[in-house]
N, C-alpha and C. Protein backbone atom coordinates (compact mmCIF):
# COMPACT_ATOMS: atom_id res chain seq x y z
N UNK A 1 0.82 -1.17 0.00
CA UNK A 1 0.00 0.00 0.00
C UNK A 1 0.88 1.24 0.00
N UNK A 2 0.54 2.18 -0.86
CA UNK A 2 1.33 3.39 -0.99
C UNK A 2 0.91 4.42 0.04
N UNK A 3 1.89 5.11 0.55
CA UNK A 3 1.59 6.18 1.50
C UNK A 3 1.23 7.44 0.72
N UNK A 4 0.72 8.44 1.41
CA UNK A 4 0.37 9.71 0.77
C UNK A 4 1.59 10.35 0.15
N UNK A 5 2.75 10.21 0.79
CA UNK A 5 3.98 10.79 0.27
C UNK A 5 4.37 10.11 -1.04
N UNK A 6 4.23 8.78 -1.10
CA UNK A 6 4.54 8.07 -2.34
C UNK A 6 3.61 8.51 -3.47
N UNK A 7 2.31 8.68 -3.18
CA UNK A 7 1.37 9.13 -4.20
C UNK A 7 1.75 10.52 -4.71
N UNK A 8 2.13 11.41 -3.76
CA UNK A 8 2.51 12.76 -4.16
C UNK A 8 3.76 12.73 -5.04
N UNK A 9 4.73 11.91 -4.64
CA UNK A 9 5.97 11.82 -5.40
C UNK A 9 5.71 11.29 -6.80
N UNK A 10 4.81 10.33 -6.93
CA UNK A 10 4.49 9.79 -8.26
C UNK A 10 3.75 10.82 -9.10
N UNK A 11 2.95 11.66 -8.48
CA UNK A 11 2.15 12.64 -9.21
C UNK A 11 2.99 13.79 -9.74
N UNK A 12 4.08 14.08 -9.06
CA UNK A 12 4.93 15.20 -9.47
C UNK A 12 6.14 14.63 -10.18
N UNK A 13 6.20 14.84 -11.47
CA UNK A 13 7.35 14.33 -12.22
C UNK A 13 8.44 15.39 -12.27
N UNK A 14 9.61 14.97 -12.66
CA UNK A 14 10.74 15.91 -12.78
C UNK A 14 10.44 17.00 -13.81
N UNK A 15 9.69 16.66 -14.83
CA UNK A 15 9.42 17.65 -15.87
C UNK A 15 8.48 18.74 -15.37
N UNK A 16 7.69 18.43 -14.33
CA UNK A 16 6.77 19.43 -13.79
C UNK A 16 7.47 20.39 -12.84
N UNK A 17 8.63 19.99 -12.33
CA UNK A 17 9.37 20.83 -11.40
C UNK A 17 10.15 21.89 -12.17
N UNK A 18 10.15 23.13 -11.69
CA UNK A 18 10.94 24.15 -12.37
C UNK A 18 12.42 23.81 -12.28
N UNK A 19 13.11 24.00 -13.38
CA UNK A 19 14.54 23.70 -13.36
C UNK A 19 15.32 24.99 -13.22
N UNK A 20 16.28 24.96 -12.34
CA UNK A 20 17.14 26.13 -12.14
C UNK A 20 18.15 26.15 -13.28
N UNK A 21 18.25 27.28 -13.93
CA UNK A 21 19.20 27.39 -15.02
C UNK A 21 20.60 27.40 -14.45
N UNK A 22 21.42 26.52 -14.99
CA UNK A 22 22.81 26.45 -14.55
C UNK A 22 23.55 27.65 -15.11
N UNK A 23 24.25 28.39 -14.24
CA UNK A 23 24.98 29.55 -14.74
C UNK A 23 26.08 29.11 -15.70
N UNK A 24 26.35 29.95 -16.67
CA UNK A 24 27.40 29.64 -17.63
C UNK A 24 28.76 29.68 -16.94
N UNK A 25 29.62 28.79 -17.37
CA UNK A 25 30.98 28.80 -16.84
C UNK A 25 31.72 30.01 -17.41
N UNK A 26 32.85 30.34 -16.81
CA UNK A 26 33.64 31.46 -17.31
C UNK A 26 34.06 31.21 -18.76
N UNK A 27 34.42 29.96 -19.08
CA UNK A 27 34.82 29.64 -20.45
C UNK A 27 33.64 29.84 -21.41
N UNK A 28 32.44 29.43 -20.98
CA UNK A 28 31.26 29.63 -21.82
C UNK A 28 30.92 31.09 -21.98
N UNK A 29 31.34 31.93 -21.03
CA UNK A 29 31.13 33.37 -21.12
C UNK A 29 32.16 34.04 -22.03
N UNK A 30 33.12 33.26 -22.51
CA UNK A 30 34.14 33.81 -23.40
C UNK A 30 35.36 34.36 -22.68
N UNK A 31 35.47 34.11 -21.38
CA UNK A 31 36.64 34.61 -20.65
C UNK A 31 37.86 33.75 -20.97
N UNK A 32 39.02 34.33 -20.73
CA UNK A 32 40.29 33.69 -21.05
C UNK A 32 41.02 33.36 -19.75
N UNK A 33 41.57 32.15 -19.69
CA UNK A 33 42.25 31.69 -18.48
C UNK A 33 43.65 32.29 -18.36
N UNK A 34 44.00 32.63 -17.13
CA UNK A 34 45.34 33.08 -16.79
C UNK A 34 45.74 32.33 -15.53
N UNK A 35 46.77 31.49 -15.62
CA UNK A 35 47.23 30.73 -14.46
C UNK A 35 48.30 31.52 -13.72
N UNK A 36 48.13 31.62 -12.42
CA UNK A 36 49.09 32.31 -11.57
C UNK A 36 49.34 31.45 -10.33
N UNK A 37 50.43 31.74 -9.65
CA UNK A 37 50.74 31.05 -8.40
C UNK A 37 50.60 32.05 -7.26
N UNK A 38 49.77 31.68 -6.28
CA UNK A 38 49.51 32.54 -5.12
C UNK A 38 49.55 31.70 -3.86
N UNK A 39 49.88 32.31 -2.72
CA UNK A 39 49.78 31.57 -1.46
C UNK A 39 48.34 31.10 -1.24
N UNK A 40 48.18 29.85 -0.83
CA UNK A 40 46.84 29.29 -0.63
C UNK A 40 46.05 30.10 0.40
N UNK A 41 46.71 30.56 1.46
CA UNK A 41 46.02 31.34 2.48
C UNK A 41 45.48 32.64 1.89
N UNK A 42 46.24 33.28 1.05
CA UNK A 42 45.80 34.52 0.42
C UNK A 42 44.55 34.26 -0.43
N UNK A 43 44.56 33.20 -1.21
CA UNK A 43 43.40 32.90 -2.06
C UNK A 43 42.17 32.56 -1.22
N UNK A 44 42.37 31.83 -0.14
CA UNK A 44 41.23 31.52 0.75
C UNK A 44 40.64 32.79 1.34
N UNK A 45 41.49 33.72 1.74
CA UNK A 45 40.99 35.00 2.27
C UNK A 45 40.28 35.80 1.18
N UNK A 46 40.78 35.77 -0.04
CA UNK A 46 40.11 36.47 -1.13
C UNK A 46 38.72 35.87 -1.36
N UNK A 47 38.62 34.55 -1.28
CA UNK A 47 37.30 33.92 -1.43
C UNK A 47 36.37 34.35 -0.31
N UNK A 48 36.89 34.47 0.91
CA UNK A 48 36.07 34.90 2.05
C UNK A 48 35.60 36.35 1.85
N UNK A 49 36.48 37.21 1.38
CA UNK A 49 36.11 38.61 1.12
C UNK A 49 35.02 38.67 0.06
N UNK A 50 35.18 37.88 -1.00
CA UNK A 50 34.17 37.85 -2.06
C UNK A 50 32.82 37.40 -1.51
N UNK A 51 32.83 36.38 -0.68
CA UNK A 51 31.59 35.87 -0.09
C UNK A 51 30.94 36.94 0.79
N UNK A 52 31.74 37.64 1.60
CA UNK A 52 31.22 38.69 2.46
C UNK A 52 30.58 39.82 1.64
N UNK A 53 31.14 40.09 0.47
CA UNK A 53 30.65 41.18 -0.38
C UNK A 53 29.59 40.73 -1.38
N UNK A 54 29.34 39.43 -1.45
CA UNK A 54 28.36 38.92 -2.39
C UNK A 54 28.85 38.99 -3.83
N UNK A 55 30.16 38.86 -4.01
CA UNK A 55 30.75 38.92 -5.35
C UNK A 55 31.48 37.61 -5.64
N UNK A 56 31.89 37.45 -6.89
CA UNK A 56 32.71 36.31 -7.25
C UNK A 56 34.17 36.69 -7.06
N UNK A 57 34.95 35.75 -6.53
CA UNK A 57 36.36 36.04 -6.27
C UNK A 57 37.09 36.42 -7.56
N UNK A 58 36.73 35.80 -8.65
CA UNK A 58 37.36 36.12 -9.93
C UNK A 58 37.16 37.59 -10.28
N UNK A 59 35.98 38.11 -9.99
CA UNK A 59 35.70 39.52 -10.29
C UNK A 59 36.51 40.45 -9.38
N UNK A 60 36.75 40.04 -8.13
CA UNK A 60 37.60 40.84 -7.25
C UNK A 60 39.01 40.94 -7.81
N UNK A 61 39.54 39.80 -8.24
CA UNK A 61 40.88 39.81 -8.82
C UNK A 61 40.94 40.72 -10.05
N UNK A 62 39.98 40.55 -10.96
CA UNK A 62 40.04 41.32 -12.21
C UNK A 62 39.89 42.81 -11.97
N UNK A 63 38.97 43.22 -11.10
CA UNK A 63 38.78 44.65 -10.88
C UNK A 63 40.01 45.26 -10.20
N UNK A 64 40.61 44.54 -9.26
CA UNK A 64 41.83 45.04 -8.62
C UNK A 64 42.98 45.12 -9.62
N UNK A 65 43.11 44.11 -10.46
CA UNK A 65 44.16 44.12 -11.49
C UNK A 65 43.97 45.27 -12.47
N UNK A 66 42.74 45.51 -12.87
CA UNK A 66 42.46 46.58 -13.82
C UNK A 66 42.89 47.93 -13.24
N UNK A 67 42.56 48.15 -11.96
CA UNK A 67 42.98 49.41 -11.31
C UNK A 67 44.50 49.50 -11.19
N UNK A 68 45.12 48.40 -10.80
CA UNK A 68 46.57 48.39 -10.60
C UNK A 68 47.30 48.63 -11.91
N UNK A 69 46.87 47.96 -12.97
CA UNK A 69 47.53 48.11 -14.27
C UNK A 69 47.36 49.55 -14.77
N UNK A 70 46.18 50.11 -14.59
CA UNK A 70 45.92 51.47 -15.07
C UNK A 70 46.64 52.53 -14.24
N UNK A 71 46.69 52.34 -12.93
CA UNK A 71 47.19 53.39 -12.05
C UNK A 71 48.61 53.22 -11.55
N UNK A 72 49.04 51.98 -11.31
CA UNK A 72 50.29 51.78 -10.58
C UNK A 72 51.37 51.04 -11.35
N UNK A 73 51.01 50.09 -12.18
CA UNK A 73 52.02 49.23 -12.80
C UNK A 73 53.08 50.01 -13.57
N UNK A 74 52.71 51.05 -14.34
CA UNK A 74 53.76 51.76 -15.07
C UNK A 74 54.85 52.34 -14.17
N UNK A 75 54.52 52.67 -12.92
CA UNK A 75 55.48 53.28 -12.01
C UNK A 75 56.00 52.33 -10.94
N UNK A 76 55.50 51.12 -10.90
CA UNK A 76 55.83 50.19 -9.82
C UNK A 76 57.23 49.59 -10.04
N UNK A 77 58.22 49.98 -9.23
CA UNK A 77 59.57 49.46 -9.44
C UNK A 77 59.78 48.06 -8.87
N UNK A 78 58.98 47.69 -7.88
CA UNK A 78 59.20 46.43 -7.18
C UNK A 78 57.89 45.67 -7.06
N UNK A 79 57.90 44.45 -7.52
CA UNK A 79 56.72 43.59 -7.39
C UNK A 79 57.09 42.40 -6.51
N UNK A 80 56.15 41.99 -5.70
CA UNK A 80 56.38 40.84 -4.82
C UNK A 80 56.20 39.54 -5.61
N UNK A 81 57.02 38.57 -5.30
CA UNK A 81 56.91 37.25 -5.92
C UNK A 81 56.32 36.26 -4.95
N UNK A 82 55.57 35.28 -5.47
CA UNK A 82 54.96 34.29 -4.58
C UNK A 82 56.03 33.34 -4.03
N UNK A 83 55.77 32.77 -2.86
CA UNK A 83 56.72 31.79 -2.30
C UNK A 83 56.69 30.50 -3.12
N UNK A 84 57.70 29.68 -2.94
CA UNK A 84 57.76 28.41 -3.69
C UNK A 84 56.61 27.49 -3.31
N UNK A 85 56.02 27.69 -2.14
CA UNK A 85 54.89 26.84 -1.70
C UNK A 85 53.56 27.30 -2.29
N UNK A 86 53.57 28.33 -3.11
CA UNK A 86 52.31 28.87 -3.66
C UNK A 86 51.59 27.82 -4.49
N UNK A 87 50.28 27.97 -4.56
CA UNK A 87 49.45 27.04 -5.31
C UNK A 87 48.98 27.69 -6.60
N UNK A 88 48.71 26.88 -7.60
CA UNK A 88 48.26 27.41 -8.89
C UNK A 88 46.78 27.78 -8.81
N UNK A 89 46.47 28.98 -9.27
CA UNK A 89 45.12 29.52 -9.31
C UNK A 89 44.83 29.91 -10.75
N UNK A 90 43.64 29.63 -11.23
CA UNK A 90 43.25 30.07 -12.58
C UNK A 90 42.29 31.23 -12.45
N UNK A 91 42.68 32.35 -13.03
CA UNK A 91 41.80 33.52 -13.11
C UNK A 91 41.19 33.54 -14.50
N UNK A 92 39.93 33.92 -14.58
CA UNK A 92 39.22 34.00 -15.86
C UNK A 92 38.95 35.46 -16.16
N UNK A 93 39.65 36.00 -17.16
CA UNK A 93 39.61 37.42 -17.47
C UNK A 93 38.82 37.70 -18.74
N UNK A 94 38.24 38.88 -18.79
CA UNK A 94 37.60 39.33 -20.02
C UNK A 94 38.68 39.37 -21.10
N UNK A 95 38.37 38.94 -22.33
CA UNK A 95 39.39 38.87 -23.38
C UNK A 95 40.14 40.17 -23.62
N UNK A 96 39.44 41.30 -23.64
CA UNK A 96 40.13 42.57 -23.91
C UNK A 96 41.09 42.91 -22.76
N UNK A 97 40.68 42.65 -21.51
CA UNK A 97 41.59 42.92 -20.40
C UNK A 97 42.76 41.94 -20.39
N UNK A 98 42.50 40.69 -20.75
CA UNK A 98 43.57 39.69 -20.82
C UNK A 98 44.64 40.14 -21.81
N UNK A 99 44.22 40.62 -22.98
CA UNK A 99 45.18 41.10 -23.98
C UNK A 99 45.97 42.29 -23.44
N UNK A 100 45.27 43.22 -22.80
CA UNK A 100 45.92 44.41 -22.24
C UNK A 100 46.94 44.00 -21.16
N UNK A 101 46.55 43.11 -20.27
CA UNK A 101 47.44 42.67 -19.20
C UNK A 101 48.65 41.95 -19.77
N UNK A 102 48.43 41.03 -20.69
CA UNK A 102 49.55 40.28 -21.28
C UNK A 102 50.52 41.23 -21.99
N UNK A 103 49.99 42.21 -22.71
CA UNK A 103 50.86 43.16 -23.41
C UNK A 103 51.69 43.96 -22.40
N UNK A 104 51.06 44.37 -21.31
CA UNK A 104 51.78 45.13 -20.28
C UNK A 104 52.82 44.26 -19.58
N UNK A 105 52.48 43.01 -19.32
CA UNK A 105 53.44 42.09 -18.70
C UNK A 105 54.64 41.88 -19.61
N UNK A 106 54.38 41.69 -20.90
CA UNK A 106 55.48 41.49 -21.86
C UNK A 106 56.34 42.74 -21.95
N UNK A 107 55.70 43.89 -22.03
CA UNK A 107 56.43 45.15 -22.16
C UNK A 107 57.31 45.40 -20.94
N UNK A 108 56.79 45.09 -19.76
CA UNK A 108 57.52 45.33 -18.52
C UNK A 108 58.39 44.14 -18.11
N UNK A 109 58.30 43.04 -18.85
CA UNK A 109 59.04 41.81 -18.54
C UNK A 109 58.76 41.35 -17.11
N UNK A 110 57.47 41.25 -16.80
CA UNK A 110 57.03 40.83 -15.47
C UNK A 110 56.25 39.51 -15.57
N UNK A 111 56.27 38.76 -14.48
CA UNK A 111 55.47 37.55 -14.39
C UNK A 111 54.07 37.90 -13.89
N UNK A 112 53.08 37.22 -14.43
CA UNK A 112 51.69 37.47 -14.02
C UNK A 112 51.50 37.24 -12.52
N UNK A 113 52.11 36.20 -11.98
CA UNK A 113 51.95 35.91 -10.55
C UNK A 113 52.46 37.06 -9.69
N UNK A 114 53.56 37.69 -10.08
CA UNK A 114 54.10 38.80 -9.30
C UNK A 114 53.14 39.99 -9.32
N UNK A 115 52.57 40.27 -10.47
CA UNK A 115 51.64 41.40 -10.59
C UNK A 115 50.37 41.12 -9.79
N UNK A 116 49.84 39.92 -9.89
CA UNK A 116 48.62 39.58 -9.15
C UNK A 116 48.87 39.63 -7.65
N UNK A 117 49.97 39.04 -7.18
CA UNK A 117 50.26 39.04 -5.75
C UNK A 117 50.43 40.47 -5.23
N UNK A 118 51.20 41.28 -5.93
CA UNK A 118 51.40 42.67 -5.50
C UNK A 118 50.08 43.42 -5.49
N UNK A 119 49.29 43.23 -6.51
CA UNK A 119 47.98 43.89 -6.61
C UNK A 119 47.10 43.54 -5.42
N UNK A 120 46.97 42.26 -5.14
CA UNK A 120 46.08 41.80 -4.07
C UNK A 120 46.57 42.30 -2.71
N UNK A 121 47.86 42.24 -2.47
CA UNK A 121 48.37 42.70 -1.18
C UNK A 121 48.16 44.20 -1.00
N UNK A 122 48.33 44.97 -2.07
CA UNK A 122 48.13 46.41 -1.95
C UNK A 122 46.65 46.79 -1.87
N UNK A 123 45.82 46.10 -2.62
CA UNK A 123 44.39 46.43 -2.65
C UNK A 123 43.65 45.94 -1.43
N UNK A 124 43.96 44.72 -0.98
CA UNK A 124 43.19 44.08 0.09
C UNK A 124 44.03 43.75 1.31
N UNK A 125 45.24 44.25 1.40
CA UNK A 125 46.17 43.87 2.46
C UNK A 125 45.58 43.86 3.85
N UNK A 126 44.94 44.94 4.25
CA UNK A 126 44.39 45.02 5.61
C UNK A 126 43.23 44.03 5.80
N UNK A 127 42.46 43.80 4.74
CA UNK A 127 41.32 42.89 4.83
C UNK A 127 41.74 41.42 4.84
N UNK A 128 42.93 41.14 4.33
CA UNK A 128 43.35 39.75 4.19
C UNK A 128 43.71 39.11 5.52
N UNK A 129 44.18 39.88 6.47
CA UNK A 129 44.55 39.35 7.79
C UNK A 129 45.51 38.17 7.67
N UNK A 130 46.58 38.40 6.91
CA UNK A 130 47.58 37.37 6.71
C UNK A 130 48.70 37.52 7.72
N UNK A 131 49.45 36.44 7.88
CA UNK A 131 50.62 36.52 8.76
C UNK A 131 51.70 37.34 8.06
N UNK A 132 52.63 37.83 8.81
CA UNK A 132 53.72 38.62 8.25
C UNK A 132 54.58 37.80 7.28
N UNK A 133 54.55 36.49 7.41
CA UNK A 133 55.34 35.65 6.52
C UNK A 133 54.90 35.77 5.07
N UNK A 134 53.62 36.04 4.83
CA UNK A 134 53.12 36.16 3.46
C UNK A 134 53.31 37.56 2.93
N UNK A 135 53.23 38.57 3.81
CA UNK A 135 53.35 39.95 3.37
C UNK A 135 54.72 40.21 2.96
């Protein structure tokens, strides 16, 4: 004998249930991948900041990089490099910004990881609450 719950479950098919549209991946949105090496603790804190602000961590990285490249990179004599223990992170950038960043990196003979690390520490340093070993 079927219970009321079993009858209800049989009456409601999967096709009758509204389906949540799966958001497009960054690749499906046409973004371009940029692999960088960052301290794992720094990336975890960036994810926490993004969550607190209701944003995607990738967007935090890109907006900070855009400001840094436009305002500071041409004059920045010293960039911080990630430690050897850094982990690989993939950033998904808008194609036009990716081209601009790559051109600037090539022109300045800089590594993407150094620019990203310096950018994040300068933009979010106080919010990151990292140990002095990472700074």
